[in-house]
Amino acid sequence: MNFSEVFKLSGLLCKFSPDGKYLASCVQYRLIIRDVNNLQILQLYTCLDQIQYIEWSSDSLFILCAMYKRGIVQVWSLEQPDWHCKIDEGSAGLVASCWSPDGRHILNTTEFYLRITVWSLCTKSVSYIKYPKACQHGIAFTKDGRYMALAERRDCKDFISLFVCSDWQLLRHFDTETQDLSGIEWAPNGCVLAVWDTCLEYKILLYSLDGRLLSTYSAYEWSLGIKSVAWSPSSQFLAIGSYDEKVRILNHVTWKKITEFEHPATIANPKIIVYKEMEKSPRVETESLAFPPARAQASSLFSTQSKYDISQVPVTLQYVKPVTDRANPRIGIGMLAFSPDNCFLATKNDNIPNAIWIWDVQKLKLFVVLEQLYAVQLFQWDPRQPRLAICTGNSKVYLWSPAGCVSVQVPMEGDFQVLSLCWHSSGDSMALLSKDNFCMCYLEREEVK
């Protein structure tokens, strides 16, 4: 593994372009575009205020920068650096901004979710969509970019509107059997839309493209319900993470539950491999130690390295008792993601914050548990193979594959705490992000068999 030098960053805003050629990063009000291969600066754009969100267009030719405080979006062109576009929502304000799949329309959600404004970069026309629902996952595009589903709220009822993205014509409009819709997501094949209810009501509804209700699933009543949802890349499975610390898997034929994965604090099955991160002090050759030590040598002197040991079962994982009398208790399945080859599912139970559970999707069994020294901040699958990258807010990055797992110290001077990461589309490298900096991490292909 090799690492680049460190570059400045603010707001954890760092994204690879969809074609994999460029890397965009932000420092306050400046947007910096680099060549992925040599990290040379290709373009430097100056925005009107501190950037709060960035997003590439699907063809990697444009990038939008949203400044929510000012209600402004600025768009920059990579082909024509002199061309620029400014969208000002004025007194309506701005809470969210995103590209349409064609990369030529921008959808801005105004304050209080009064409307969504669709701006065309080609014709400079503007159209409005009223009554968007105030929820985190209220807009969903099909993978092929043909359709958009939008959650709406009017007359104290939830609705879904399906639009054709080519001309923004309304295709279908139907009400949903939800109390207070919380999110929507298309299956990767674009045939089924999953709609889930508020956490106070355990209900997930599955709709076809023509608005027919295919199935309804509810696991239990009178308790906190759904916390996270993920489709498998093949669209055959829908994983539902719940506040009761279980993941339920629905199949695409009957939409019935085929299994449920529990996340107990004690693992007793001898067939389960439990990797435990252990600290080890670095070995220092005292003869070669200069005094005062060089900066790089000093940072390695005081950094604690770590490795994984295989624990003997039964293993008791570090369990945090949730505070249930407060809003958003840290309990239940907060993160879940399928590997790109559909073979594995990684999950995190929020009241066992240091552990990641990896399930074998083909056998529908627990495969491996990783117990970290610190709480898991984020995990993300390599887009090309079953390899999981993990960060825990310290100066290390962790990788798991079916061949084993490894802990890698990021060799940076000073305090480089990895708070987030993102893979390059090739799977050969990733960007590691800290509060004020980022660096590139390059992986050898031969590492994973």
Short mmCIF file of C-alpha atoms in Angstrom, two decimals, residues 156-372:
data_model
loop_
_atom_site.label_atom_id
_atom_site.label_comp_id
_atom_site.label_asym_id
_atom_site.label_seq_id
_atom_site.Cartn_x
_atom_site.Cartn_y
_atom_site.Cartn_z
CA CYS A 156 -51.81 15.11 5.75
CA LYS A 157 -51.31 12.10 3.45
CA ASP A 158 -48.25 10.58 1.75
CA PHE A 159 -48.06 10.20 -2.03
CA ILE A 160 -45.53 9.04 -4.61
CA SER A 161 -45.15 10.76 -7.97
CA LEU A 162 -43.23 9.01 -10.77
CA PHE A 163 -41.69 11.30 -13.41
CA VAL A 164 -40.05 10.59 -16.77
CA CYS A 165 -36.63 12.27 -16.47
CA SER A 166 -36.33 13.11 -20.19
CA ASP A 167 -39.16 15.69 -20.14
CA TRP A 168 -40.29 15.76 -16.45
CA GLN A 169 -43.76 14.55 -17.39
CA LEU A 170 -45.78 12.93 -14.62
CA LEU A 171 -46.07 9.21 -15.28
CA ARG A 172 -47.94 8.00 -12.17
CA HIS A 173 -49.28 9.50 -8.98
CA PHE A 174 -50.58 7.35 -6.14
CA ASP A 175 -51.08 7.50 -2.39
CA THR A 176 -49.13 5.18 -0.08
CA GLU A 177 -50.37 3.26 2.94
CA THR A 178 -47.93 5.01 5.28
CA GLN A 179 -48.49 7.07 8.43
CA ASP A 180 -45.43 9.26 7.88
CA LEU A 181 -43.22 8.10 5.01
CA SER A 182 -39.52 8.10 5.88
CA GLY A 183 -37.72 7.07 2.68
CA ILE A 184 -37.86 5.55 -0.81
CA GLU A 185 -35.36 3.58 -2.87
CA TRP A 186 -35.48 1.85 -6.27
CA ALA A 187 -34.23 -1.69 -6.75
CA PRO A 188 -31.08 -1.62 -8.95
CA ASN A 189 -33.07 -3.12 -11.86
CA GLY A 190 -35.56 -0.23 -11.67
CA CYS A 191 -38.62 -2.50 -11.44
CA VAL A 192 -39.58 -2.12 -7.78
CA LEU A 193 -39.73 0.89 -5.46
CA ALA A 194 -39.29 0.27 -1.73
CA VAL A 195 -41.15 2.74 0.51
CA TRP A 196 -40.73 2.63 4.29
CA ASP A 197 -42.62 4.26 7.10
CA THR A 198 -41.54 6.32 10.11
CA CYS A 199 -39.50 4.53 12.78
CA LEU A 200 -42.62 4.56 14.97
CA GLU A 201 -44.40 2.16 12.58
CA TYR A 202 -42.69 -0.99 11.23
CA LYS A 203 -43.88 -1.05 7.61
CA ILE A 204 -42.20 -1.42 4.22
CA LEU A 205 -44.22 -1.27 0.99
CA LEU A 206 -43.10 -2.46 -2.46
CA TYR A 207 -44.55 -0.81 -5.56
CA SER A 208 -44.18 -1.62 -9.25
CA LEU A 209 -43.33 1.00 -11.86
CA ASP A 210 -47.03 1.40 -12.71
CA GLY A 211 -47.92 2.16 -9.08
CA ARG A 212 -49.33 -1.24 -8.10
CA LEU A 213 -48.73 -2.32 -4.51
CA LEU A 214 -46.85 -5.62 -4.83
CA SER A 215 -46.45 -6.40 -1.15
CA THR A 216 -46.42 -5.02 2.39
CA TYR A 217 -44.10 -6.30 5.10
CA SER A 218 -44.28 -5.64 8.84
CA ALA A 219 -42.18 -7.58 11.35
CA TYR A 220 -43.79 -6.36 14.59
CA GLU A 221 -45.95 -3.63 16.13
CA TRP A 222 -45.82 -1.13 19.00
CA SER A 223 -42.06 -0.67 18.97
CA LEU A 224 -39.44 1.34 17.05
CA GLY A 225 -39.31 -0.03 13.50
CA ILE A 226 -37.06 0.37 10.44
CA LYS A 227 -33.69 2.12 10.73
CA SER A 228 -31.87 1.27 7.47
CA VAL A 229 -32.62 -0.35 4.11
CA ALA A 230 -30.36 -1.77 1.36
CA TRP A 231 -31.00 -3.55 -1.94
CA SER A 232 -28.64 -6.26 -3.14
CA PRO A 233 -26.93 -5.39 -6.47
CA SER A 234 -28.87 -8.19 -8.18
CA SER A 235 -32.22 -6.82 -6.86
CA GLN A 236 -32.97 -10.32 -5.49
CA PHE A 237 -32.78 -9.33 -1.82
CA LEU A 238 -33.94 -6.41 0.26
CA ALA A 239 -32.18 -6.08 3.62
CA ILE A 240 -34.07 -4.20 6.36
CA GLY A 241 -32.17 -3.09 9.47
CA SER A 242 -34.37 -2.53 12.51
CA TYR A 243 -34.24 -1.00 15.98
CA ASP A 244 -34.63 -4.50 17.47
CA GLU A 245 -30.97 -5.24 16.47
CA LYS A 246 -31.94 -7.58 13.63
CA VAL A 247 -31.63 -7.55 9.84
CA ARG A 248 -34.46 -9.17 7.90
CA ILE A 249 -33.94 -10.33 4.32
CA LEU A 250 -36.87 -10.31 1.89
CA ASN A 251 -36.74 -12.20 -1.42
CA HIS A 252 -37.83 -10.74 -4.77
CA VAL A 253 -40.26 -13.53 -5.72
CA THR A 254 -42.77 -13.50 -2.88
CA TRP A 255 -41.46 -10.46 -0.94
CA LYS A 256 -41.62 -12.62 2.18
CA LYS A 257 -38.89 -12.86 4.83
CA ILE A 258 -36.42 -15.65 4.06
CA THR A 259 -34.23 -15.16 7.12
CA GLU A 260 -33.29 -12.76 9.89
CA PHE A 261 -29.80 -11.99 11.19
CA GLU A 262 -29.44 -11.35 14.92
CA HIS A 263 -26.61 -9.29 16.43
CA PRO A 264 -26.07 -10.62 19.97
CA ALA A 265 -23.26 -9.29 22.17
CA THR A 266 -21.90 -12.84 22.72
CA ILE A 267 -20.72 -15.00 19.82
CA ALA A 268 -20.60 -18.66 20.78
CA ASN A 269 -20.61 -20.49 17.43
CA PRO A 270 -17.12 -22.02 16.92
CA LYS A 271 -17.53 -21.77 13.12
CA ILE A 272 -17.56 -17.96 13.26
CA ILE A 273 -14.18 -16.23 12.88
CA VAL A 274 -13.87 -13.22 15.19
CA TYR A 275 -11.03 -10.84 14.32
CA LYS A 276 -10.11 -8.60 17.24
CA GLU A 277 -7.96 -5.52 16.77
CA MET A 278 -5.05 -5.51 19.25
CA GLU A 279 -2.62 -2.70 19.97
CA LYS A 280 1.08 -3.37 19.66
CA SER A 281 3.88 -0.96 20.50
CA PRO A 282 6.29 -0.25 17.64
CA ARG A 283 9.75 -1.79 17.86
CA VAL A 284 12.46 0.90 17.82
CA GLU A 285 16.09 0.27 16.98
CA THR A 286 17.80 2.32 19.69
CA GLU A 287 21.17 2.35 17.86
CA SER A 288 19.73 4.16 14.84
CA LEU A 289 17.68 6.58 16.94
CA ALA A 290 18.83 10.16 16.52
CA PHE A 291 18.20 12.71 19.23
CA PRO A 292 16.15 14.76 18.82
CA PRO A 293 14.43 12.28 16.42
CA ALA A 294 13.42 13.32 12.92
CA ARG A 295 9.76 14.33 12.60
CA ALA A 296 8.74 11.25 10.63
CA GLN A 297 10.62 9.02 13.07
CA ALA A 298 9.04 10.80 16.03
CA SER A 299 5.52 10.30 14.71
CA SER A 300 6.15 6.57 14.25
CA LEU A 301 7.68 6.40 17.73
CA PHE A 302 4.55 7.59 19.46
CA SER A 303 1.91 6.06 17.20
CA THR A 304 0.50 2.79 18.44
CA GLN A 305 0.26 0.20 15.71
CA SER A 306 -2.35 -2.51 15.67
CA LYS A 307 -2.98 -5.93 14.23
CA TYR A 308 -5.83 -8.42 14.13
CA ASP A 309 -5.88 -11.53 16.28
CA ILE A 310 -8.36 -14.36 15.88
CA SER A 311 -10.29 -14.62 19.15
CA GLN A 312 -11.30 -17.87 20.76
CA VAL A 313 -15.08 -18.22 21.00
CA PRO A 314 -17.18 -17.57 22.99
CA VAL A 315 -16.43 -13.86 22.53
CA THR A 316 -18.29 -11.06 24.31
CA LEU A 317 -18.33 -7.84 22.28
CA GLN A 318 -18.31 -4.39 23.85
CA TYR A 319 -21.98 -3.49 24.36
CA VAL A 320 -23.22 0.05 25.05
CA LYS A 321 -26.53 0.27 26.89
CA PRO A 322 -28.69 2.72 24.92
CA VAL A 323 -30.30 5.72 26.57
CA THR A 324 -33.90 4.99 25.62
CA ASP A 325 -35.54 8.08 27.12
CA ARG A 326 -33.86 10.38 24.56
CA ALA A 327 -34.58 10.96 20.85
CA ASN A 328 -32.64 8.85 18.31
CA PRO A 329 -31.30 6.24 20.73
CA ARG A 330 -28.09 4.50 19.64
CA ILE A 331 -29.67 1.14 19.12
CA GLY A 332 -30.36 -1.08 16.14
CA ILE A 333 -28.89 -1.58 12.69
CA GLY A 334 -27.64 1.83 11.53
CA MET A 335 -25.45 0.73 8.61
CA LEU A 336 -25.73 -2.09 6.10
CA ALA A 337 -24.26 -2.67 2.62
CA PHE A 338 -24.04 -5.52 0.13
CA SER A 339 -20.74 -6.32 -1.59
CA PRO A 340 -20.74 -5.58 -5.36
CA ASP A 341 -20.63 -9.30 -6.25
CA ASN A 342 -23.73 -9.98 -4.10
CA CYS A 343 -21.80 -12.48 -1.93
CA PHE A 344 -21.58 -10.60 1.38
CA LEU A 345 -23.59 -8.21 3.53
CA ALA A 346 -21.81 -5.96 6.06
CA THR A 347 -23.81 -4.61 9.02
CA LYS A 348 -23.30 -2.53 12.13
CA ASN A 349 -25.43 -2.67 15.27
CA ASP A 350 -25.29 0.80 16.84
CA ASN A 351 -25.26 -0.44 20.44
CA ILE A 352 -22.23 -2.66 19.65
CA PRO A 353 -20.43 0.29 17.99
CA ASN A 354 -16.97 -1.30 17.62
CA ALA A 355 -18.08 -4.37 15.64
CA ILE A 356 -18.78 -5.10 11.99
CA TRP A 357 -20.70 -8.24 11.06
CA ILE A 358 -20.12 -9.82 7.66
CA TRP A 359 -22.75 -12.29 6.45
CA ASP A 360 -22.47 -14.86 3.68
CA VAL A 361 -25.46 -14.05 1.43
CA GLN A 362 -25.38 -17.36 -0.46
CA LYS A 363 -25.51 -19.46 2.71
CA LEU A 364 -27.47 -16.83 4.69
CA LYS A 365 -25.12 -17.28 7.64
CA LEU A 366 -22.77 -15.16 9.69
CA PHE A 367 -19.29 -15.40 8.17
CA VAL A 368 -16.96 -13.09 10.13
CA VAL A 369 -17.10 -10.50 12.93
CA LEU A 370 -14.49 -7.73 13.20
CA GLU A 371 -14.11 -6.07 16.60
CA GLN A 372 -12.29 -2.74 16.42
#
